[in-house]
Amino acid sequence: MSKRSCLAIILAAGEGTRMRSDTPKVMHPVGGRPMLGYVLDAARAAGAGRMAVVVGPRADATRRFVESNKISAAIHQQRERLGTAHAVLAARKELAGQDEVLVLYGDTPLVTSKTLKRMRRALARADVVVLGFRPADPARYGRLIVDGKQLVAIREFNDATPAERAIDLCNAGVMAFTAAAARLLGKIGNANAKGEYYLTDLVELANASGKTVVALEADPQEVLGVDTRMQLAVAERLFQTRARRQAMEGGATLIDPDSVFFSYDTRIGRDVVVEPHVFFGPGVSVDDAAPPRPQVMNGALKDGEFSKAIKEGNLYMVVVDSIGFHTSDA
């Protein structure tokens, strides 16, 4: 990974009105953890040495999460919701001395450090990198207008021509840019119907100043933004699918994968057999199994490390001292 310094700005000021909740949107959990936590982890793993979280006026829960988890991130407040560029500039003092900037969204919990590293590598040959995706239904997403290898504009659906609406490469919102491009942020205006400052306008400003702007494509599932309870359920399903696959690729056996549910920090060792209908709460790990293999049976496991096996009849089971874990007689 590049030795260039990198600032990650995570936009987390959205009120999430469509969630119909008193909980800040980015604090809704996926896999037992606030969505914001995954984004911070991905940014850190991608090499961001400095991080800033931009919150709204009513963000006590978000502040507490960042502080209580000892996450090394500065918190900045966007007092008025005047657009994404305005939100980024709420953290303007963090830009000093940074070679690169990543702009992420706190409601995209499935974004990976692998993708963010790709974006940073692309900055070796570009000034601005925009993440795109091809959804099954492009619907009303902004379209990425590419000419050759140059991304020339991000066109909002309402402003797009019929030909532009036919483009299926859409804007995921995630962006990376160099310090030179960051200096253009102050030139973004608000001459639009909403009177807001849009980060997407950086693309045309960079083009006008002769800078290289490129688009990278990501898996649509990875850039899923959560605005509703239905989308939260989709994110949870995708998270569980990813966690189950990782467990099995790591050597665990899941008899019925779709009925096993993991938390963000679940660790399952090699040769462990997980039977159907098991829920792993936060803080659970099961060590590698020596033959005969321990089996995790139907029930709920909570905090603890389970590294021993006991035998009942011909069945070896993980030792569990947790309320809510049930086994059948062997």
Short mmCIF file of N, CA and C in Angstrom, two decimals, residues 94-257:
data_model
loop_
_atom_site.label_atom_id
_atom_site.label_comp_id
_atom_site.label_asym_id
_atom_site.label_seq_id
_atom_site.Cartn_x
_atom_site.Cartn_y
_atom_site.Cartn_z
N GLU A 94 -9.01 18.92 8.89
CA GLU A 94 -8.30 17.64 8.87
C GLU A 94 -7.53 17.43 7.58
N LEU A 95 -7.81 18.25 6.56
CA LEU A 95 -7.18 18.07 5.25
C LEU A 95 -5.71 18.43 5.24
N ALA A 96 -5.28 19.28 6.16
CA ALA A 96 -3.91 19.77 6.16
C ALA A 96 -2.90 18.62 6.25
N GLY A 97 -1.96 18.62 5.32
CA GLY A 97 -0.89 17.63 5.35
C GLY A 97 -1.24 16.27 4.82
N GLN A 98 -2.44 16.10 4.29
CA GLN A 98 -2.87 14.80 3.77
C GLN A 98 -2.67 14.72 2.27
N ASP A 99 -2.06 13.63 1.81
CA ASP A 99 -1.83 13.45 0.38
C ASP A 99 -3.08 12.98 -0.35
N GLU A 100 -3.89 12.19 0.34
CA GLU A 100 -5.08 11.61 -0.28
C GLU A 100 -6.27 11.72 0.67
N VAL A 101 -7.46 11.74 0.08
CA VAL A 101 -8.69 11.81 0.86
C VAL A 101 -9.66 10.74 0.35
N LEU A 102 -10.22 9.98 1.27
CA LEU A 102 -11.31 9.05 0.96
C LEU A 102 -12.59 9.62 1.56
N VAL A 103 -13.66 9.66 0.79
CA VAL A 103 -14.96 10.08 1.31
C VAL A 103 -15.89 8.88 1.28
N LEU A 104 -16.39 8.51 2.46
CA LEU A 104 -17.23 7.33 2.61
C LEU A 104 -18.53 7.72 3.29
N TYR A 105 -19.46 6.77 3.32
CA TYR A 105 -20.77 7.00 3.93
C TYR A 105 -20.98 6.00 5.06
N GLY A 106 -21.43 6.49 6.19
CA GLY A 106 -21.60 5.65 7.37
C GLY A 106 -22.72 4.63 7.26
N ASP A 107 -23.53 4.72 6.20
CA ASP A 107 -24.64 3.77 6.03
C ASP A 107 -24.37 2.75 4.93
N THR A 108 -23.07 2.53 4.61
CA THR A 108 -22.70 1.50 3.63
C THR A 108 -21.80 0.47 4.33
N PRO A 109 -22.37 -0.39 5.17
CA PRO A 109 -21.57 -1.26 6.03
C PRO A 109 -20.82 -2.37 5.32
N LEU A 110 -21.12 -2.62 4.05
CA LEU A 110 -20.51 -3.76 3.36
C LEU A 110 -19.31 -3.37 2.51
N VAL A 111 -18.97 -2.09 2.46
CA VAL A 111 -17.81 -1.67 1.68
C VAL A 111 -16.56 -2.32 2.28
N THR A 112 -15.64 -2.75 1.41
CA THR A 112 -14.46 -3.49 1.88
C THR A 112 -13.18 -2.68 1.73
N SER A 113 -12.22 -3.01 2.56
CA SER A 113 -10.91 -2.36 2.45
C SER A 113 -10.25 -2.68 1.12
N LYS A 114 -10.55 -3.85 0.55
CA LYS A 114 -9.98 -4.22 -0.74
C LYS A 114 -10.37 -3.21 -1.81
N THR A 115 -11.63 -2.82 -1.82
CA THR A 115 -12.09 -1.84 -2.80
C THR A 115 -11.47 -0.48 -2.54
N LEU A 116 -11.38 -0.08 -1.28
CA LEU A 116 -10.79 1.22 -0.96
C LEU A 116 -9.31 1.26 -1.32
N LYS A 117 -8.63 0.13 -1.16
CA LYS A 117 -7.22 0.07 -1.57
C LYS A 117 -7.09 0.21 -3.08
N ARG A 118 -8.02 -0.38 -3.83
CA ARG A 118 -8.03 -0.20 -5.29
C ARG A 118 -8.15 1.27 -5.65
N MET A 119 -9.01 1.97 -4.93
CA MET A 119 -9.20 3.39 -5.21
C MET A 119 -7.93 4.17 -4.91
N ARG A 120 -7.28 3.84 -3.82
CA ARG A 120 -6.04 4.54 -3.48
C ARG A 120 -4.95 4.26 -4.52
N ARG A 121 -4.86 3.01 -4.97
CA ARG A 121 -3.87 2.70 -6.00
C ARG A 121 -4.14 3.48 -7.27
N ALA A 122 -5.41 3.67 -7.59
CA ALA A 122 -5.76 4.41 -8.81
C ALA A 122 -5.33 5.87 -8.72
N LEU A 123 -5.18 6.40 -7.51
CA LEU A 123 -4.74 7.79 -7.35
C LEU A 123 -3.29 7.99 -7.78
N ALA A 124 -2.58 6.91 -8.05
CA ALA A 124 -1.22 7.04 -8.57
C ALA A 124 -1.23 7.59 -9.99
N ARG A 125 -2.38 7.45 -10.67
CA ARG A 125 -2.48 7.92 -12.06
C ARG A 125 -3.66 8.86 -12.28
N ALA A 126 -4.34 9.21 -11.21
CA ALA A 126 -5.51 10.08 -11.34
C ALA A 126 -5.58 11.03 -10.15
N ASP A 127 -6.35 12.10 -10.33
CA ASP A 127 -6.55 13.08 -9.25
C ASP A 127 -7.84 12.83 -8.50
N VAL A 128 -8.83 12.27 -9.20
CA VAL A 128 -10.12 11.96 -8.58
C VAL A 128 -10.54 10.56 -9.04
N VAL A 129 -10.99 9.74 -8.09
CA VAL A 129 -11.48 8.39 -8.39
C VAL A 129 -12.88 8.28 -7.81
N VAL A 130 -13.83 7.88 -8.65
CA VAL A 130 -15.22 7.74 -8.23
C VAL A 130 -15.61 6.27 -8.34
N LEU A 131 -16.26 5.77 -7.32
CA LEU A 131 -16.69 4.37 -7.33
C LEU A 131 -18.06 4.26 -7.99
N GLY A 132 -18.15 3.35 -8.95
CA GLY A 132 -19.42 3.12 -9.64
C GLY A 132 -19.88 1.68 -9.47
N PHE A 133 -21.11 1.42 -9.87
CA PHE A 133 -21.66 0.06 -9.81
C PHE A 133 -22.76 -0.06 -10.85
N ARG A 134 -23.10 -1.29 -11.19
CA ARG A 134 -24.14 -1.56 -12.19
C ARG A 134 -25.28 -2.30 -11.50
N PRO A 135 -26.28 -1.59 -11.02
CA PRO A 135 -27.40 -2.24 -10.33
C PRO A 135 -28.30 -2.96 -11.33
N ALA A 136 -29.04 -3.93 -10.83
CA ALA A 136 -30.00 -4.64 -11.68
C ALA A 136 -31.01 -3.67 -12.26
N ASP A 137 -31.40 -2.68 -11.47
CA ASP A 137 -32.31 -1.64 -11.92
C ASP A 137 -31.67 -0.29 -11.62
N PRO A 138 -31.11 0.38 -12.65
CA PRO A 138 -30.45 1.67 -12.42
C PRO A 138 -31.38 2.74 -11.86
N ALA A 139 -32.66 2.58 -12.14
CA ALA A 139 -33.69 3.47 -11.56
C ALA A 139 -33.25 4.92 -11.62
N ARG A 140 -33.23 5.60 -10.47
CA ARG A 140 -32.98 7.04 -10.44
C ARG A 140 -31.58 7.38 -9.90
N TYR A 141 -30.66 6.44 -9.98
CA TYR A 141 -29.29 6.72 -9.57
C TYR A 141 -28.64 7.72 -10.52
N GLY A 142 -27.66 8.46 -10.00
CA GLY A 142 -26.86 9.31 -10.86
C GLY A 142 -26.01 8.45 -11.79
N ARG A 143 -25.83 8.90 -13.03
CA ARG A 143 -25.08 8.14 -14.02
C ARG A 143 -23.65 8.69 -14.15
N LEU A 144 -22.69 7.76 -14.36
CA LEU A 144 -21.31 8.15 -14.58
C LEU A 144 -21.09 8.28 -16.09
N ILE A 145 -20.76 9.48 -16.52
CA ILE A 145 -20.55 9.76 -17.94
C ILE A 145 -19.06 9.66 -18.23
N VAL A 146 -18.68 8.63 -18.98
CA VAL A 146 -17.27 8.35 -19.24
C VAL A 146 -16.97 8.56 -20.72
N ASP A 147 -15.87 9.26 -21.00
CA ASP A 147 -15.41 9.48 -22.37
C ASP A 147 -14.02 8.87 -22.47
N GLY A 148 -13.93 7.71 -23.14
CA GLY A 148 -12.66 7.00 -23.14
C GLY A 148 -12.39 6.46 -21.75
N LYS A 149 -11.28 6.90 -21.15
CA LYS A 149 -10.96 6.51 -19.78
C LYS A 149 -11.26 7.62 -18.78
N GLN A 150 -11.70 8.76 -19.29
CA GLN A 150 -11.93 9.92 -18.43
C GLN A 150 -13.39 10.00 -17.99
N LEU A 151 -13.61 10.09 -16.68
CA LEU A 151 -14.95 10.36 -16.17
C LEU A 151 -15.19 11.86 -16.28
N VAL A 152 -16.13 12.25 -17.12
CA VAL A 152 -16.31 13.67 -17.40
C VAL A 152 -17.42 14.31 -16.57
N ALA A 153 -18.36 13.51 -16.07
CA ALA A 153 -19.45 14.09 -15.29
C ALA A 153 -20.21 13.00 -14.55
N ILE A 154 -20.86 13.41 -13.48
CA ILE A 154 -21.85 12.58 -12.80
C ILE A 154 -23.18 13.28 -13.01
N ARG A 155 -24.06 12.65 -13.75
CA ARG A 155 -25.32 13.29 -14.12
C ARG A 155 -26.46 12.72 -13.27
N GLU A 156 -27.09 13.59 -12.51
CA GLU A 156 -28.25 13.17 -11.73
C GLU A 156 -29.37 12.76 -12.68
N PHE A 157 -30.16 11.80 -12.27
CA PHE A 157 -31.19 11.23 -13.15
C PHE A 157 -32.10 12.31 -13.71
N ASN A 158 -32.55 13.24 -12.88
CA ASN A 158 -33.49 14.26 -13.33
C ASN A 158 -32.90 15.19 -14.38
N ASP A 159 -31.57 15.30 -14.39
CA ASP A 159 -30.90 16.19 -15.34
C ASP A 159 -30.38 15.45 -16.56
N ALA A 160 -30.50 14.13 -16.58
CA ALA A 160 -29.90 13.32 -17.64
C ALA A 160 -30.77 13.30 -18.89
N THR A 161 -30.10 13.24 -20.05
CA THR A 161 -30.79 13.07 -21.32
C THR A 161 -31.22 11.61 -21.44
N PRO A 162 -32.11 11.29 -22.38
CA PRO A 162 -32.48 9.88 -22.58
C PRO A 162 -31.27 8.99 -22.84
N ALA A 163 -30.30 9.49 -23.61
CA ALA A 163 -29.11 8.69 -23.89
C ALA A 163 -28.30 8.46 -22.62
N GLU A 164 -28.21 9.46 -21.76
CA GLU A 164 -27.47 9.32 -20.51
C GLU A 164 -28.19 8.40 -19.54
N ARG A 165 -29.51 8.44 -19.56
CA ARG A 165 -30.27 7.55 -18.67
C ARG A 165 -30.11 6.09 -19.07
N ALA A 166 -29.74 5.85 -20.32
CA ALA A 166 -29.53 4.48 -20.79
C ALA A 166 -28.22 3.89 -20.27
N ILE A 167 -27.35 4.73 -19.74
CA ILE A 167 -26.08 4.27 -19.16
C ILE A 167 -26.39 3.50 -17.87
N ASP A 168 -25.76 2.34 -17.69
CA ASP A 168 -26.05 1.55 -16.49
C ASP A 168 -24.96 1.63 -15.42
N LEU A 169 -23.89 2.39 -15.68
CA LEU A 169 -22.86 2.59 -14.67
C LEU A 169 -23.28 3.76 -13.79
N CYS A 170 -23.54 3.47 -12.53
CA CYS A 170 -24.13 4.46 -11.62
C CYS A 170 -23.17 4.88 -10.53
N ASN A 171 -23.46 6.02 -9.93
CA ASN A 171 -22.62 6.59 -8.89
C ASN A 171 -22.89 5.93 -7.54
N ALA A 172 -21.83 5.37 -6.92
CA ALA A 172 -21.97 4.75 -5.60
C ALA A 172 -21.77 5.75 -4.48
N GLY A 173 -21.26 6.94 -4.81
CA GLY A 173 -21.07 7.98 -3.81
C GLY A 173 -19.68 8.02 -3.21
N VAL A 174 -19.00 6.88 -3.14
CA VAL A 174 -17.66 6.82 -2.55
C VAL A 174 -16.66 7.46 -3.50
N MET A 175 -15.77 8.28 -2.95
CA MET A 175 -14.85 9.03 -3.79
C MET A 175 -13.49 9.12 -3.12
N ALA A 176 -12.44 9.19 -3.94
CA ALA A 176 -11.08 9.41 -3.45
C ALA A 176 -10.46 10.50 -4.31
N PHE A 177 -9.65 11.35 -3.70
CA PHE A 177 -9.00 12.41 -4.47
C PHE A 177 -7.71 12.84 -3.79
N THR A 178 -6.87 13.47 -4.60
CA THR A 178 -5.57 13.94 -4.12
C THR A 178 -5.71 15.29 -3.42
N ALA A 179 -4.62 15.72 -2.79
CA ALA A 179 -4.61 17.02 -2.13
C ALA A 179 -4.86 18.14 -3.14
N ALA A 180 -4.32 17.98 -4.36
CA ALA A 180 -4.52 19.00 -5.38
C ALA A 180 -5.99 19.13 -5.74
N ALA A 181 -6.68 18.01 -5.86
CA ALA A 181 -8.12 18.05 -6.15
C ALA A 181 -8.91 18.58 -4.97
N ALA A 182 -8.44 18.29 -3.75
CA ALA A 182 -9.14 18.77 -2.55
C ALA A 182 -9.21 20.29 -2.51
N ARG A 183 -8.24 20.94 -3.13
CA ARG A 183 -8.24 22.41 -3.14
C ARG A 183 -9.37 22.98 -3.98
N LEU A 184 -10.00 22.13 -4.78
CA LEU A 184 -11.13 22.59 -5.59
C LEU A 184 -12.45 22.56 -4.83
N LEU A 185 -12.47 21.94 -3.65
CA LEU A 185 -13.72 21.80 -2.90
C LEU A 185 -14.37 23.14 -2.61
N GLY A 186 -13.56 24.14 -2.32
CA GLY A 186 -14.09 25.46 -2.00
C GLY A 186 -14.73 26.16 -3.18
N LYS A 187 -14.52 25.64 -4.39
CA LYS A 187 -15.10 26.25 -5.59
C LYS A 187 -16.46 25.66 -5.95
N ILE A 188 -16.86 24.64 -5.23
CA ILE A 188 -18.17 24.03 -5.51
C ILE A 188 -19.27 24.99 -5.09
N GLY A 189 -20.18 25.26 -6.01
CA GLY A 189 -21.28 26.19 -5.73
C GLY A 189 -22.57 25.47 -5.42
N ASN A 190 -23.61 26.27 -5.21
CA ASN A 190 -24.92 25.69 -4.87
C ASN A 190 -26.02 26.19 -5.79
N ALA A 191 -25.64 26.44 -7.05
CA ALA A 191 -26.63 26.92 -8.03
C ALA A 191 -27.42 25.73 -8.57
N ASN A 192 -28.27 25.19 -7.74
CA ASN A 192 -29.12 24.08 -8.14
C ASN A 192 -30.46 24.21 -7.44
N ALA A 193 -31.39 23.35 -7.79
CA ALA A 193 -32.77 23.49 -7.29
C ALA A 193 -32.85 23.44 -5.77
N LYS A 194 -31.97 22.68 -5.13
CA LYS A 194 -32.02 22.55 -3.67
C LYS A 194 -31.13 23.55 -2.95
N GLY A 195 -30.30 24.26 -3.70
CA GLY A 195 -29.39 25.20 -3.06
C GLY A 195 -28.35 24.52 -2.19
N GLU A 196 -27.93 23.31 -2.61
CA GLU A 196 -26.96 22.55 -1.82
C GLU A 196 -25.63 22.44 -2.56
N TYR A 197 -24.60 22.06 -1.80
CA TYR A 197 -23.25 21.92 -2.34
C TYR A 197 -22.97 20.43 -2.52
N TYR A 198 -22.87 20.01 -3.78
CA TYR A 198 -22.76 18.59 -4.08
C TYR A 198 -21.31 18.19 -4.35
N LEU A 199 -20.86 17.13 -3.68
CA LEU A 199 -19.51 16.64 -3.90
C LEU A 199 -19.32 16.15 -5.34
N THR A 200 -20.38 15.69 -5.95
CA THR A 200 -20.29 15.20 -7.33
C THR A 200 -19.82 16.29 -8.30
N ASP A 201 -20.03 17.57 -7.94
CA ASP A 201 -19.58 18.66 -8.80
C ASP A 201 -18.07 18.74 -8.89
N LEU A 202 -17.37 18.06 -7.97
CA LEU A 202 -15.91 18.05 -8.02
C LEU A 202 -15.41 17.43 -9.32
N VAL A 203 -16.18 16.50 -9.87
CA VAL A 203 -15.77 15.82 -11.10
C VAL A 203 -15.63 16.81 -12.24
N GLU A 204 -16.63 17.66 -12.46
CA GLU A 204 -16.57 18.62 -13.56
C GLU A 204 -15.54 19.71 -13.29
N LEU A 205 -15.40 20.13 -12.03
CA LEU A 205 -14.37 21.12 -11.70
C LEU A 205 -12.97 20.56 -11.97
N ALA A 206 -12.76 19.31 -11.64
CA ALA A 206 -11.46 18.69 -11.88
C ALA A 206 -11.19 18.56 -13.37
N ASN A 207 -12.22 18.21 -14.14
CA ASN A 207 -12.07 18.15 -15.59
C ASN A 207 -11.72 19.52 -16.16
N ALA A 208 -12.40 20.55 -15.68
CA ALA A 208 -12.17 21.90 -16.19
C ALA A 208 -10.76 22.39 -15.90
N SER A 209 -10.16 21.87 -14.84
CA SER A 209 -8.80 22.29 -14.48
C SER A 209 -7.74 21.34 -15.02
N GLY A 210 -8.15 20.44 -15.91
CA GLY A 210 -7.20 19.57 -16.59
C GLY A 210 -6.73 18.37 -15.80
N LYS A 211 -7.47 17.99 -14.78
CA LYS A 211 -7.06 16.86 -13.95
C LYS A 211 -7.63 15.55 -14.48
N THR A 212 -7.01 14.46 -14.11
CA THR A 212 -7.45 13.14 -14.52
C THR A 212 -8.49 12.61 -13.53
N VAL A 213 -9.64 12.21 -14.07
CA VAL A 213 -10.74 11.70 -13.25
C VAL A 213 -11.14 10.34 -13.82
N VAL A 214 -11.20 9.33 -12.97
CA VAL A 214 -11.53 7.98 -13.45
C VAL A 214 -12.63 7.37 -12.58
N ALA A 215 -13.27 6.35 -13.14
CA ALA A 215 -14.29 5.59 -12.41
C ALA A 215 -13.79 4.17 -12.22
N LEU A 216 -14.03 3.61 -11.05
CA LEU A 216 -13.78 2.20 -10.77
C LEU A 216 -15.10 1.53 -10.47
N GLU A 217 -15.23 0.28 -10.87
CA GLU A 217 -16.50 -0.43 -10.67
C GLU A 217 -16.43 -1.36 -9.47
N ALA A 218 -17.49 -1.38 -8.68
CA ALA A 218 -17.57 -2.25 -7.50
C ALA A 218 -18.78 -3.16 -7.60
N ASP A 219 -18.78 -4.20 -6.81
CA ASP A 219 -19.93 -5.09 -6.68
C ASP A 219 -21.11 -4.30 -6.11
N PRO A 220 -22.28 -4.35 -6.75
CA PRO A 220 -23.43 -3.60 -6.24
C PRO A 220 -23.77 -3.91 -4.78
N GLN A 221 -23.58 -5.16 -4.36
CA GLN A 221 -23.88 -5.51 -2.97
C GLN A 221 -22.99 -4.76 -2.00
N GLU A 222 -21.75 -4.52 -2.40
CA GLU A 222 -20.78 -3.89 -1.51
C GLU A 222 -21.11 -2.43 -1.23
N VAL A 223 -21.76 -1.77 -2.16
CA VAL A 223 -22.02 -0.34 -2.00
C VAL A 223 -23.47 -0.06 -1.64
N LEU A 224 -24.17 -1.09 -1.17
CA LEU A 224 -25.56 -0.90 -0.75
C LEU A 224 -25.64 0.16 0.34
N GLY A 225 -26.44 1.19 0.11
CA GLY A 225 -26.70 2.21 1.12
C GLY A 225 -28.00 1.89 1.83
N VAL A 226 -28.01 2.06 3.14
CA VAL A 226 -29.18 1.71 3.95
C VAL A 226 -29.94 2.96 4.32
N ASP A 227 -31.14 3.09 3.79
CA ASP A 227 -32.01 4.23 4.10
C ASP A 227 -33.31 3.81 4.76
N THR A 228 -33.66 2.53 4.64
CA THR A 228 -34.94 2.05 5.16
C THR A 228 -34.73 0.76 5.94
N ARG A 229 -35.76 0.35 6.67
CA ARG A 229 -35.69 -0.91 7.41
C ARG A 229 -35.55 -2.10 6.44
N MET A 230 -36.18 -1.99 5.29
CA MET A 230 -36.07 -3.07 4.31
C MET A 230 -34.63 -3.19 3.83
N GLN A 231 -33.98 -2.06 3.56
CA GLN A 231 -32.59 -2.11 3.13
C GLN A 231 -31.67 -2.59 4.25
N LEU A 232 -32.03 -2.28 5.49
CA LEU A 232 -31.26 -2.79 6.63
C LEU A 232 -31.33 -4.31 6.67
N ALA A 233 -32.51 -4.85 6.40
CA ALA A 233 -32.67 -6.31 6.36
C ALA A 233 -31.86 -6.93 5.23
N VAL A 234 -31.80 -6.24 4.09
CA VAL A 234 -30.98 -6.73 2.98
C VAL A 234 -29.51 -6.74 3.36
N ALA A 235 -29.06 -5.66 4.01
CA ALA A 235 -27.66 -5.58 4.44
C ALA A 235 -27.33 -6.70 5.43
N GLU A 236 -28.26 -6.98 6.34
CA GLU A 236 -28.05 -8.07 7.31
C GLU A 236 -27.93 -9.41 6.58
N ARG A 237 -28.81 -9.62 5.61
CA ARG A 237 -28.76 -10.89 4.86
C ARG A 237 -27.42 -11.03 4.13
N LEU A 238 -26.96 -9.96 3.50
CA LEU A 238 -25.69 -10.01 2.78
C LEU A 238 -24.52 -10.21 3.73
N PHE A 239 -24.59 -9.56 4.88
CA PHE A 239 -23.54 -9.75 5.89
C PHE A 239 -23.48 -11.21 6.33
N GLN A 240 -24.63 -11.80 6.61
CA GLN A 240 -24.66 -13.19 7.07
C GLN A 240 -24.14 -14.14 5.99
N THR A 241 -24.50 -13.87 4.75
CA THR A 241 -24.00 -14.70 3.64
C THR A 241 -22.48 -14.65 3.58
N ARG A 242 -21.93 -13.45 3.72
CA ARG A 242 -20.48 -13.27 3.70
C ARG A 242 -19.83 -13.98 4.89
N ALA A 243 -20.42 -13.84 6.08
CA ALA A 243 -19.86 -14.46 7.29
C ALA A 243 -19.90 -15.98 7.21
N ARG A 244 -21.00 -16.52 6.69
CA ARG A 244 -21.11 -17.98 6.56
C ARG A 244 -20.06 -18.51 5.59
N ARG A 245 -19.90 -17.81 4.48
CA ARG A 245 -18.90 -18.24 3.50
C ARG A 245 -17.50 -18.22 4.10
N GLN A 246 -17.17 -17.15 4.84
CA GLN A 246 -15.85 -17.05 5.45
C GLN A 246 -15.62 -18.17 6.47
N ALA A 247 -16.67 -18.50 7.24
CA ALA A 247 -16.54 -19.58 8.23
C ALA A 247 -16.25 -20.91 7.55
N MET A 248 -16.98 -21.20 6.48
CA MET A 248 -16.79 -22.47 5.79
C MET A 248 -15.46 -22.50 5.05
N GLU A 249 -15.06 -21.37 4.45
CA GLU A 249 -13.76 -21.33 3.79
C GLU A 249 -12.62 -21.48 4.80
N GLY A 250 -12.90 -21.11 6.06
CA GLY A 250 -11.90 -21.24 7.11
C GLY A 250 -11.83 -22.62 7.74
N GLY A 251 -12.70 -23.52 7.31
CA GLY A 251 -12.62 -24.90 7.77
C GLY A 251 -13.73 -25.36 8.68
N ALA A 252 -14.72 -24.52 8.96
CA ALA A 252 -15.87 -24.94 9.77
C ALA A 252 -16.92 -25.59 8.87
N THR A 253 -17.73 -26.46 9.45
CA THR A 253 -18.84 -27.07 8.74
C THR A 253 -20.14 -26.50 9.28
N LEU A 254 -20.95 -25.94 8.39
CA LEU A 254 -22.28 -25.47 8.75
C LEU A 254 -23.28 -26.41 8.09
N ILE A 255 -23.98 -27.19 8.90
CA ILE A 255 -24.90 -28.19 8.35
C ILE A 255 -25.99 -27.52 7.53
N ASP A 256 -26.55 -26.44 8.04
CA ASP A 256 -27.59 -25.68 7.34
C ASP A 256 -27.21 -24.20 7.42
N PRO A 257 -26.37 -23.72 6.51
CA PRO A 257 -25.83 -22.36 6.63
C PRO A 257 -26.89 -21.28 6.81
#
